Structures are given as C-alpha cells and as structure tokens.
PDB file of C-alpha atoms in Angstrom:
ATOM      1  CA  MET A   1     -34.951 -11.117   2.401  1.00  0.00           C
ATOM      2  CA  THR A   2     -34.031  -8.513  -0.230  1.00  0.00           C
ATOM      3  CA  LYS A   3     -31.612  -5.575   0.024  1.00  0.00           C
ATOM      4  CA  ARG A   4     -30.782  -2.944  -2.574  1.00  0.00           C
ATOM      5  CA  PRO A   5     -29.106   0.132  -1.008  1.00  0.00           C
ATOM      6  CA  TYR A   6     -26.834   0.480  -4.056  1.00  0.00           C
ATOM      7  CA  LEU A   7     -29.957   1.206  -6.145  1.00  0.00           C
ATOM      8  CA  ASP A   8     -31.417   3.863  -3.840  1.00  0.00           C
ATOM      9  CA  ASN A   9     -30.032   6.821  -5.800  1.00  0.00           C
ATOM     10  CA  LEU A  10     -31.042   5.439  -9.181  1.00  0.00           C
ATOM     11  CA  PRO A  11     -34.341   6.035 -11.011  1.00  0.00           C
ATOM     12  CA  GLU A  12     -36.967   3.556  -9.819  1.00  0.00           C
ATOM     13  CA  GLN A  13     -37.767   2.500 -13.358  1.00  0.00           C
ATOM     14  CA  PHE A  14     -34.124   1.580 -13.914  1.00  0.00           C
ATOM     15  CA  ALA A  15     -34.024  -0.355 -10.642  1.00  0.00           C
ATOM     16  CA  GLN A  16     -37.119  -2.331 -11.659  1.00  0.00           C
ATOM     17  CA  LEU A  17     -35.322  -3.518 -14.786  1.00  0.00           C
ATOM     18  CA  ALA A  18     -32.916  -5.623 -12.696  1.00  0.00           C
ATOM     19  CA  ASP A  19     -32.491  -8.947 -14.465  1.00  0.00           C
ATOM     20  CA  VAL A  20     -30.293 -10.948 -12.081  1.00  0.00           C
ATOM     21  CA  THR A  21     -30.470 -11.742  -8.372  1.00  0.00           C
ATOM     22  CA  LEU A  22     -27.231 -12.305  -6.484  1.00  0.00           C
ATOM     23  CA  ILE A  23     -27.570 -14.319  -3.290  1.00  0.00           C
ATOM     24  CA  ALA A  24     -25.096 -13.824  -0.432  1.00  0.00           C
ATOM     25  CA  GLU A  25     -25.605 -15.278   3.052  1.00  0.00           C
ATOM     26  CA  GLY A  26     -29.258 -15.963   2.192  1.00  0.00           C
ATOM     27  CA  VAL A  27     -29.984 -12.341   1.187  1.00  0.00           C
ATOM     28  CA  GLU A  28     -31.238 -11.592  -2.321  1.00  0.00           C
ATOM     29  CA  LEU A  29     -29.624  -8.663  -4.127  1.00  0.00           C
ATOM     30  CA  PRO A  30     -31.273  -7.529  -7.382  1.00  0.00           C
ATOM     31  CA  ALA A  31     -28.828  -6.263  -9.999  1.00  0.00           C
ATOM     32  CA  HIS A  32     -28.344  -5.691 -13.712  1.00  0.00           C
ATOM     33  CA  GLN A  33     -26.400  -8.134 -15.828  1.00  0.00           C
ATOM     34  CA  ALA A  34     -24.950  -5.365 -17.995  1.00  0.00           C
ATOM     35  CA  ILE A  35     -23.533  -3.516 -14.970  1.00  0.00           C
ATOM     36  CA  LEU A  36     -21.944  -6.662 -13.530  1.00  0.00           C
ATOM     37  CA  ALA A  37     -20.605  -7.793 -16.924  1.00  0.00           C
ATOM     38  CA  ALA A  38     -19.016  -4.366 -17.497  1.00  0.00           C
ATOM     39  CA  ASN A  39     -17.023  -4.821 -14.305  1.00  0.00           C
ATOM     40  CA  SER A  40     -16.379  -8.553 -14.421  1.00  0.00           C
ATOM     41  CA  PRO A  41     -15.713 -10.844 -17.405  1.00  0.00           C
ATOM     42  CA  PHE A  42     -16.451 -13.699 -14.993  1.00  0.00           C
ATOM     43  CA  PHE A  43     -20.064 -12.574 -14.585  1.00  0.00           C
ATOM     44  CA  GLY A  44     -20.239 -11.732 -18.283  1.00  0.00           C
ATOM     45  CA  ASP A  45     -19.355 -15.313 -19.216  1.00  0.00           C
ATOM     46  CA  ILE A  46     -21.942 -16.686 -16.782  1.00  0.00           C
ATOM     47  CA  PHE A  47     -24.696 -14.479 -18.167  1.00  0.00           C
ATOM     48  CA  LEU A  48     -23.828 -15.264 -21.796  1.00  0.00           C
ATOM     49  CA  SER A  49     -23.728 -19.010 -21.212  1.00  0.00           C
ATOM     50  CA  SER A  50     -27.011 -18.797 -19.307  1.00  0.00           C
ATOM     51  CA  SER A  51     -28.724 -16.907 -22.109  1.00  0.00           C
ATOM     52  CA  GLU A  52     -27.434 -19.337 -24.734  1.00  0.00           C
ATOM     53  CA  GLY A  53     -28.594 -22.348 -22.768  1.00  0.00           C
ATOM     54  CA  ASN A  54     -32.004 -20.924 -21.877  1.00  0.00           C
ATOM     55  CA  LYS A  55     -34.189 -20.081 -24.875  1.00  0.00           C
ATOM     56  CA  ASP A  56     -37.125 -19.131 -22.669  1.00  0.00           C
ATOM     57  CA  THR A  57     -37.880 -15.461 -23.303  1.00  0.00           C
ATOM     58  CA  SER A  58     -39.986 -15.029 -20.165  1.00  0.00           C
ATOM     59  CA  ARG A  59     -39.022 -12.297 -17.714  1.00  0.00           C
ATOM     60  CA  SER A  60     -37.911 -14.677 -14.977  1.00  0.00           C
ATOM     61  CA  ARG A  61     -34.863 -13.227 -13.268  1.00  0.00           C
ATOM     62  CA  LEU A  62     -31.599 -15.170 -13.301  1.00  0.00           C
ATOM     63  CA  ARG A  63     -30.490 -16.288  -9.825  1.00  0.00           C
ATOM     64  CA  CYS A  64     -26.772 -16.344  -9.041  1.00  0.00           C
ATOM     65  CA  PRO A  65     -25.660 -17.686  -5.620  1.00  0.00           C
ATOM     66  CA  LEU A  66     -22.306 -16.450  -4.276  1.00  0.00           C
ATOM     67  CA  PRO A  67     -21.238 -19.157  -1.810  1.00  0.00           C
ATOM     68  CA  GLY A  68     -18.457 -18.197   0.563  1.00  0.00           C
ATOM     69  CA  ASP A  69     -18.813 -14.444  -0.034  1.00  0.00           C
ATOM     70  CA  LYS A  70     -19.803 -12.097   2.788  1.00  0.00           C
ATOM     71  CA  LEU A  71     -22.914  -9.991   2.378  1.00  0.00           C
ATOM     72  CA  ASP A  72     -21.123  -6.775   3.358  1.00  0.00           C
ATOM     73  CA  ASP A  73     -18.438  -7.382   0.726  1.00  0.00           C
ATOM     74  CA  VAL A  74     -20.994  -8.040  -2.009  1.00  0.00           C
ATOM     75  CA  LEU A  75     -22.957  -4.896  -1.067  1.00  0.00           C
ATOM     76  CA  THR A  76     -19.770  -2.818  -1.194  1.00  0.00           C
ATOM     77  CA  VAL A  77     -18.824  -4.285  -4.562  1.00  0.00           C
ATOM     78  CA  LEU A  78     -22.290  -3.571  -5.979  1.00  0.00           C
ATOM     79  CA  ARG A  79     -22.108   0.013  -4.716  1.00  0.00           C
ATOM     80  CA  TYR A  80     -18.734   0.337  -6.429  1.00  0.00           C
ATOM     81  CA  CYS A  81     -20.023  -1.191  -9.687  1.00  0.00           C
ATOM     82  CA  TYR A  82     -23.056   1.082  -9.907  1.00  0.00           C
ATOM     83  CA  GLN A  83     -21.129   4.230  -8.998  1.00  0.00           C
ATOM     84  CA  TYR A  84     -18.432   3.342 -11.500  1.00  0.00           C
ATOM     85  CA  CYS A  85     -20.668   2.437 -14.439  1.00  0.00           C
ATOM     86  CA  THR A  86     -23.792   4.591 -14.285  1.00  0.00           C
ATOM     87  CA  LEU A  87     -24.334   8.190 -15.317  1.00  0.00           C
ATOM     88  CA  PHE A  88     -26.481   8.772 -12.251  1.00  0.00           C
ATOM     89  CA  SER A  89     -23.547   8.767  -9.854  1.00  0.00           C
ATOM     90  CA  SER A  90     -22.025  12.139  -8.985  1.00  0.00           C
ATOM     91  CA  SER A  91     -18.915  10.771  -7.251  1.00  0.00           C
ATOM     92  CA  LYS A  92     -16.278   8.137  -7.821  1.00  0.00           C
ATOM     93  CA  PRO A  93     -16.415   5.278  -5.298  1.00  0.00           C
ATOM     94  CA  ARG A  94     -13.800   5.434  -2.553  1.00  0.00           C
ATOM     95  CA  LEU A  95     -12.349   2.826  -0.239  1.00  0.00           C
ATOM     96  CA  GLU A  96     -12.493   3.724   3.440  1.00  0.00           C
ATOM     97  CA  SER A  97     -10.189   1.302   5.267  1.00  0.00           C
ATOM     98  CA  ALA A  98      -7.371  -1.154   4.659  1.00  0.00           C
ATOM     99  CA  LYS A  99      -9.573  -3.952   6.009  1.00  0.00           C
ATOM    100  CA  ASP A 100     -12.252  -3.213   3.398  1.00  0.00           C
ATOM    101  CA  ALA A 101      -9.624  -2.954   0.670  1.00  0.00           C
ATOM    102  CA  CYS A 102      -8.247  -6.401   1.562  1.00  0.00           C
ATOM    103  CA  SER A 103     -11.704  -8.009   1.539  1.00  0.00           C
ATOM    104  CA  LEU A 104     -12.674  -6.369  -1.740  1.00  0.00           C
ATOM    105  CA  ALA A 105      -9.347  -7.252  -3.358  1.00  0.00           C
ATOM    106  CA  ARG A 106      -9.994 -10.949  -2.720  1.00  0.00           C
ATOM    107  CA  PHE A 107     -13.527 -10.600  -4.111  1.00  0.00           C
ATOM    108  CA  ALA A 108     -12.278  -8.662  -7.138  1.00  0.00           C
ATOM    109  CA  HIS A 109      -9.570 -11.241  -7.822  1.00  0.00           C
ATOM    110  CA  LYS A 110     -12.056 -14.110  -7.499  1.00  0.00           C
ATOM    111  CA  TYR A 111     -14.479 -12.561 -10.003  1.00  0.00           C
ATOM    112  CA  ASP A 112     -11.888 -10.954 -12.309  1.00  0.00           C
ATOM    113  CA  MET A 113     -12.855  -7.344 -11.513  1.00  0.00           C
ATOM    114  CA  GLN A 114      -9.633  -5.671 -12.609  1.00  0.00           C
ATOM    115  CA  ALA A 115     -10.684  -2.037 -12.107  1.00  0.00           C
ATOM    116  CA  LEU A 116     -11.697  -2.684  -8.496  1.00  0.00           C
ATOM    117  CA  LEU A 117      -8.559  -4.736  -7.884  1.00  0.00           C
ATOM    118  CA  LYS A 118      -6.436  -1.831  -9.121  1.00  0.00           C
ATOM    119  CA  GLU A 119      -8.283   0.560  -6.803  1.00  0.00           C
ATOM    120  CA  CYS A 120      -7.560  -1.741  -3.861  1.00  0.00           C
ATOM    121  CA  GLU A 121      -3.892  -2.039  -4.833  1.00  0.00           C
ATOM    122  CA  THR A 122      -3.494   1.739  -5.116  1.00  0.00           C
ATOM    123  CA  PHE A 123      -5.196   2.265  -1.750  1.00  0.00           C
ATOM    124  CA  LEU A 124      -3.031  -0.306   0.067  1.00  0.00           C
ATOM    125  CA  THR A 125       0.157   0.925  -1.626  1.00  0.00           C
ATOM    126  CA  THR A 126      -0.592   4.421  -0.327  1.00  0.00           C
ATOM    127  CA  LYS A 127      -1.050   2.924   3.151  1.00  0.00           C
ATOM    128  CA  ALA A 128       2.278   1.103   2.832  1.00  0.00           C
ATOM    129  CA  LYS A 129       4.033   4.338   1.853  1.00  0.00           C
ATOM    130  CA  ALA A 130       2.524   6.064   4.881  1.00  0.00           C
ATOM    131  CA  ALA A 131       3.756   3.210   7.085  1.00  0.00           C
ATOM    132  CA  GLU A 132       7.248   3.591   5.654  1.00  0.00           C
ATOM    133  CA  ALA A 133       7.267   7.336   6.305  1.00  0.00           C
ATOM    134  CA  SER A 134       6.222   6.943   9.960  1.00  0.00           C
ATOM    135  CA  HIS A 135       8.147   4.183  11.726  1.00  0.00           C
ATOM    136  CA  ASP A 136       6.432   4.956  15.031  1.00  0.00           C
ATOM    137  CA  SER A 137       3.106   3.733  13.665  1.00  0.00           C
ATOM    138  CA  LEU A 138       4.562   0.959  11.518  1.00  0.00           C
ATOM    139  CA  ASP A 139       2.405  -2.169  11.734  1.00  0.00           C
ATOM    140  CA  ILE A 140       4.552  -4.924  10.283  1.00  0.00           C
ATOM    141  CA  THR A 141       1.819  -7.515  10.808  1.00  0.00           C
ATOM    142  CA  SER A 142      -0.452  -5.584   8.453  1.00  0.00           C
ATOM    143  CA  VAL A 143       2.331  -5.152   5.902  1.00  0.00           C
ATOM    144  CA  ILE A 144       2.963  -8.914   5.967  1.00  0.00           C
ATOM    145  CA  GLU A 145      -0.762  -9.552   5.406  1.00  0.00           C
ATOM    146  CA  TRP A 146      -0.825  -7.073   2.519  1.00  0.00           C
ATOM    147  CA  THR A 147       2.205  -8.781   0.970  1.00  0.00           C
ATOM    148  CA  ALA A 148       0.549 -12.198   1.137  1.00  0.00           C
ATOM    149  CA  LEU A 149      -2.658 -10.766  -0.322  1.00  0.00           C
ATOM    150  CA  ALA A 150      -0.766  -8.987  -3.093  1.00  0.00           C
ATOM    151  CA  GLU A 151       1.005 -12.204  -4.077  1.00  0.00           C
ATOM    152  CA  GLU A 152      -2.296 -14.091  -4.044  1.00  0.00           C
ATOM    153  CA  CYS A 153      -4.065 -11.519  -6.210  1.00  0.00           C
ATOM    154  CA  GLY A 154      -1.190 -10.590  -8.518  1.00  0.00           C
ATOM    155  CA  MET A 155      -0.821  -6.998  -7.270  1.00  0.00           C
ATOM    156  CA  THR A 156       2.828  -6.572  -8.241  1.00  0.00           C
ATOM    157  CA  GLN A 157       3.076  -2.884  -7.326  1.00  0.00           C
ATOM    158  CA  LEU A 158       1.891  -3.585  -3.784  1.00  0.00           C
ATOM    159  CA  VAL A 159       4.228  -6.585  -3.444  1.00  0.00           C
ATOM    160  CA  ALA A 160       7.242  -4.477  -4.427  1.00  0.00           C
ATOM    161  CA  HIS A 161       6.449  -1.654  -2.039  1.00  0.00           C
ATOM    162  CA  CYS A 162       5.648  -3.923   0.901  1.00  0.00           C
ATOM    163  CA  GLU A 163       8.959  -5.697   0.324  1.00  0.00           C
ATOM    164  CA  LEU A 164      10.710  -2.328   0.405  1.00  0.00           C
ATOM    165  CA  VAL A 165       8.976  -1.328   3.641  1.00  0.00           C
ATOM    166  CA  MET A 166       9.936  -4.582   5.346  1.00  0.00           C
ATOM    167  CA  ALA A 167      13.512  -4.447   4.072  1.00  0.00           C
ATOM    168  CA  LYS A 168      13.990  -0.931   5.429  1.00  0.00           C
ATOM    169  CA  SER A 169      12.424  -1.989   8.733  1.00  0.00           C
ATOM    170  CA  TRP A 170      14.747  -4.948   9.158  1.00  0.00           C
ATOM    171  CA  ASP A 171      17.193  -3.008  11.321  1.00  0.00           C
ATOM    172  CA  LEU A 172      14.532  -1.435  13.550  1.00  0.00           C
ATOM    173  CA  GLY A 173      14.323  -4.377  15.953  1.00  0.00           C
ATOM    174  CA  LEU A 174      10.932  -5.450  14.600  1.00  0.00           C
ATOM    175  CA  TRP A 175      11.922  -8.984  13.690  1.00  0.00           C
ATOM    176  CA  GLN A 176      12.870 -10.521  17.013  1.00  0.00           C
ATOM    177  CA  ASP A 177       9.565 -12.398  17.195  1.00  0.00           C
ATOM    178  CA  SER A 178      10.147 -13.857  13.698  1.00  0.00           C
ATOM    179  CA  ARG A 179       6.744 -12.711  12.439  1.00  0.00           C
ATOM    180  CA  LEU A 180       8.017 -12.730   8.898  1.00  0.00           C
ATOM    181  CA  THR A 181      10.073 -15.930   8.780  1.00  0.00           C
ATOM    182  CA  ASP A 182       7.498 -17.990  10.690  1.00  0.00           C
ATOM    183  CA  THR A 183       4.621 -17.148   8.373  1.00  0.00           C
ATOM    184  CA  ASN A 184       3.676 -19.558   5.604  1.00  0.00           C
ATOM    185  CA  SER A 185       1.696 -16.996   3.635  1.00  0.00           C
ATOM    186  CA  ILE A 186       4.634 -15.284   1.945  1.00  0.00           C
ATOM    187  CA  SER A 187       6.457 -17.120  -0.817  1.00  0.00           C
ATOM    188  CA  ARG A 188      10.080 -18.141  -0.467  1.00  0.00           C
ATOM    189  CA  ALA A 189      11.005 -15.958  -3.450  1.00  0.00           C
ATOM    190  CA  CYS A 190       9.425 -12.938  -1.785  1.00  0.00           C
ATOM    191  CA  LEU A 191      11.238 -13.626   1.484  1.00  0.00           C
ATOM    192  CA  LEU A 192      14.563 -13.926  -0.324  1.00  0.00           C
ATOM    193  CA  ARG A 193      13.986 -10.595  -2.070  1.00  0.00           C
ATOM    194  CA  ILE A 194      13.245  -8.960   1.285  1.00  0.00           C
ATOM    195  CA  LEU A 195      16.423 -10.417   2.821  1.00  0.00           C
ATOM    196  CA  ARG A 196      18.574  -9.250  -0.100  1.00  0.00           C
ATOM    197  CA  ALA A 197      17.041  -5.773  -0.010  1.00  0.00           C
ATOM    198  CA  ALA A 198      17.468  -5.636   3.777  1.00  0.00           C
ATOM    199  CA  GLN A 199      21.133  -6.554   3.418  1.00  0.00           C
ATOM    200  CA  HIS A 200      21.624  -3.894   0.752  1.00  0.00           C
ATOM    201  CA  HIS A 201      19.784  -1.303   2.853  1.00  0.00           C
ATOM    202  CA  THR A 202      21.857  -2.172   5.940  1.00  0.00           C
ATOM    203  CA  ILE A 203      25.127  -1.872   4.029  1.00  0.00           C
ATOM    204  CA  ALA A 204      24.015   1.441   2.529  1.00  0.00           C
ATOM    205  CA  SER A 205      23.018   2.693   5.988  1.00  0.00           C
ATOM    206  CA  GLU A 206      26.393   1.678   7.423  1.00  0.00           C
ATOM    207  CA  GLN A 207      28.195   3.411   4.569  1.00  0.00           C
ATOM    208  CA  ARG A 208      26.173   6.581   5.164  1.00  0.00           C
ATOM    209  CA  MET A 209      26.971   6.375   8.876  1.00  0.00           C
ATOM    210  CA  GLN A 210      30.689   5.898   8.173  1.00  0.00           C
ATOM    211  CA  GLN A 211      30.667   8.858   5.793  1.00  0.00           C
ATOM    212  CA  MET A 212      28.914  10.957   8.429  1.00  0.00           C
ATOM    213  CA  VAL A 213      31.619  10.070  10.968  1.00  0.00           C
ATOM    214  CA  VAL A 214      34.351  10.897   8.454  1.00  0.00           C
ATOM    215  CA  ASN A 215      32.709  14.238   7.660  1.00  0.00           C
ATOM    216  CA  ARG A 216      32.409  15.027  11.360  1.00  0.00           C
ATOM    217  CA  TYR A 217      36.040  14.117  11.946  1.00  0.00           C
ATOM    218  CA  ASN A 218      37.245  16.189   8.987  1.00  0.00           C
ATOM    219  CA  SER A 219      35.152  19.129  10.118  1.00  0.00           C
ATOM    220  CA  PHE A 220      36.511  18.907  13.657  1.00  0.00           C
ATOM    221  CA  HIS A 221      40.079  18.363  12.476  1.00  0.00           C
ATOM    222  CA  THR A 222      39.907  21.344  10.094  1.00  0.00           C
ATOM    223  CA  GLY A 223      38.448  23.578  12.800  1.00  0.00           C
ATOM    224  CA  ALA A 224      41.041  22.482  15.332  1.00  0.00           C
ATOM    225  CA  SER A 225      43.833  23.096  12.824  1.00  0.00           C
ATOM    226  CA  LEU A 226      42.566  26.593  12.101  1.00  0.00           C
ATOM    227  CA  THR A 227      42.327  27.349  15.834  1.00  0.00           C
ATOM    228  CA  CYS A 228      45.834  26.029  16.404  1.00  0.00           C
ATOM    229  CA  HIS A 229      47.208  28.049  13.480  1.00  0.00           C
ATOM    230  CA  ALA A 230      45.577  31.230  14.801  1.00  0.00           C
ATOM    231  CA  GLY A 231      47.066  30.580  18.247  1.00  0.00           C
ATOM    232  CA  ILE A 232      50.561  30.190  16.814  1.00  0.00           C
ATOM    233  CA  ASN A 233      50.248  33.466  14.902  1.00  0.00           C
ATOM    234  CA  ASP A 234      49.154  35.264  18.086  1.00  0.00           C
ATOM    235  CA  LEU A 235      52.107  33.793  19.967  1.00  0.00           C
ATOM    236  CA  ILE A 236      54.562  34.949  17.275  1.00  0.00           C
ATOM    237  CA  LYS A 237      53.126  38.456  17.360  1.00  0.00           C
ATOM    238  CA  TRP A 238      53.407  38.558  21.167  1.00  0.00           C
ATOM    239  CA  GLN A 239      57.038  37.386  21.029  1.00  0.00           C
ATOM    240  CA  GLN A 240      57.858  40.062  18.443  1.00  0.00           C
ATOM    241  CA  ALA A 241      56.269  42.709  20.628  1.00  0.00           C
ATOM    242  CA  GLN A 242      58.280  41.522  23.600  1.00  0.00           C
ATOM    243  CA  GLN A 243      61.505  41.734  21.628  1.00  0.00           C
ATOM    244  CA  VAL A 244      60.747  45.353  20.786  1.00  0.00           C
ATOM    245  CA  VAL A 245      60.081  46.176  24.424  1.00  0.00           C
ATOM    246  CA  ASP A 246      63.222  44.396  25.646  1.00  0.00           C
ATOM    247  CA  GLN A 247      65.535  46.186  23.169  1.00  0.00           C
ATOM    248  CA  PRO A 248      67.399  49.189  24.678  1.00  0.00           C
ATOM    249  CA  SER A 249      66.183  52.441  23.341  1.00  0.00           C
ATOM    250  CA  ALA A 250      68.564  54.346  21.130  1.00  0.00           C
ATOM    251  CA  LEU A 251      69.974  57.530  22.709  1.00  0.00           C
TER     252      LEU A 251
END
C-alpha cells in the first residue's frame, strides 16, 4: 500500500522523481532524498553511505524501513519537510496539538531533525506558559510529561519553563498525590531544581504576603490616627465655644 498526501500539492513531474521509499507500519511512502537530507543529517548519512556502497546506476528506488515509528507521525513529518523545504508551499507548517508536538519531538530527536525539534519545543513552551497563566486549567500531569520529554530530547528551554511552572504550582495543593516525586521519568537533578525553586517561590510569596499585611496595617493605623486627631481638634473647638458661652457678658 502506498500513500503520498504530502506530495498532492506538488507538480506531478516532481513527485515522480521520488528516489526513496520510507516504510512505516507496512505502508510505502515515496519521498526525495534531498528533501529528507535537508531536514535530517541522519537520513543524509544513510543516503550517502548507500550511494557509495551501491555503484549500480539503475533507477531502482532506495527502500528505507522505519521500525517502531507510527505511520501518522511519519506522514506529519513528511508534510512538515516538504512544506519547509519546497518553493511550492504557500504556508509554513504548523503544529496543531500538544500530543502531536510530543510525538513529533521524539521522531525529530531520533532522526536529528533540529528545525522540527525546535518547532516542537517552541509550541510546548507556549503551552506551558499558558498553563502557568491559568491555574484553573493547569494540567500538572501534562507538564510532567513535557518535562520528561524535554530532558530526553535536550529541549533546555522547555525544561526550564516546565520547572518554573511546577515550582510555582507547588503551593497550590497539586502535589498531595505525589505525581511528581513518584515518577521515574524526571531526573533527580531536575527534581532538585524544582524543589529549590519551589522553596524560593514560597519564601518570596510569604514575604509579599507579610509586606501586604504590614502595608494594610500602616494604612489602617495612619487613617485611624488622622481620624483621632480630627476628633480631638473638634473637641477642643467645642470646649472653647462652651467657655465663651459660659463667661458672663460684660455690662
């Protein structure tokens, strides 16, 4: 079975020049070595070594099985590669969901596709920032998964921001089920950074709360003092008026 939706918007003559067949879950996917090599040094090395070892100049197409990779992921990656590298595309490829971004990040890391990996990291970092801004919709389980993925794939920007999100969420009662400490997917170093940041954030929050209480107290105390001072002045004026009234009038 052959699929090629990523070639549908390309000139037919160009599509017919495909010189490699990727195979995922038993499905054959025709592609171009130059397009794949431009996105992935991994594929570039495979194609170069294959051409050096095979002196046959016939037009037989190279076959490249992708064991363990899902068909949907490979199709999405091919769509990304062709949109990113050809002049026939009118739009830049976009990721649509965090689930897709996670799957593609693993694929991109496996095959050394740095541009796609960066796109996935940027997408997930934006999601993490949105999660931080809205605690009501905060899904810590997802953030933990993104952290583990980021460590696995070397996405340092995503690691740092996920750590920040979890540290700030530490005092929101989200850790009673020990979802973070019971997981084996996050490194010990990462967990220690989260704990230190959480401690720092908690202390800073307590200091801000204490300062707020002090400001409230000072504001109340100043207002009460002013009210008391005004009352004393009114009392003095009333006493002076009474003294005038009580004095006998001069004849």
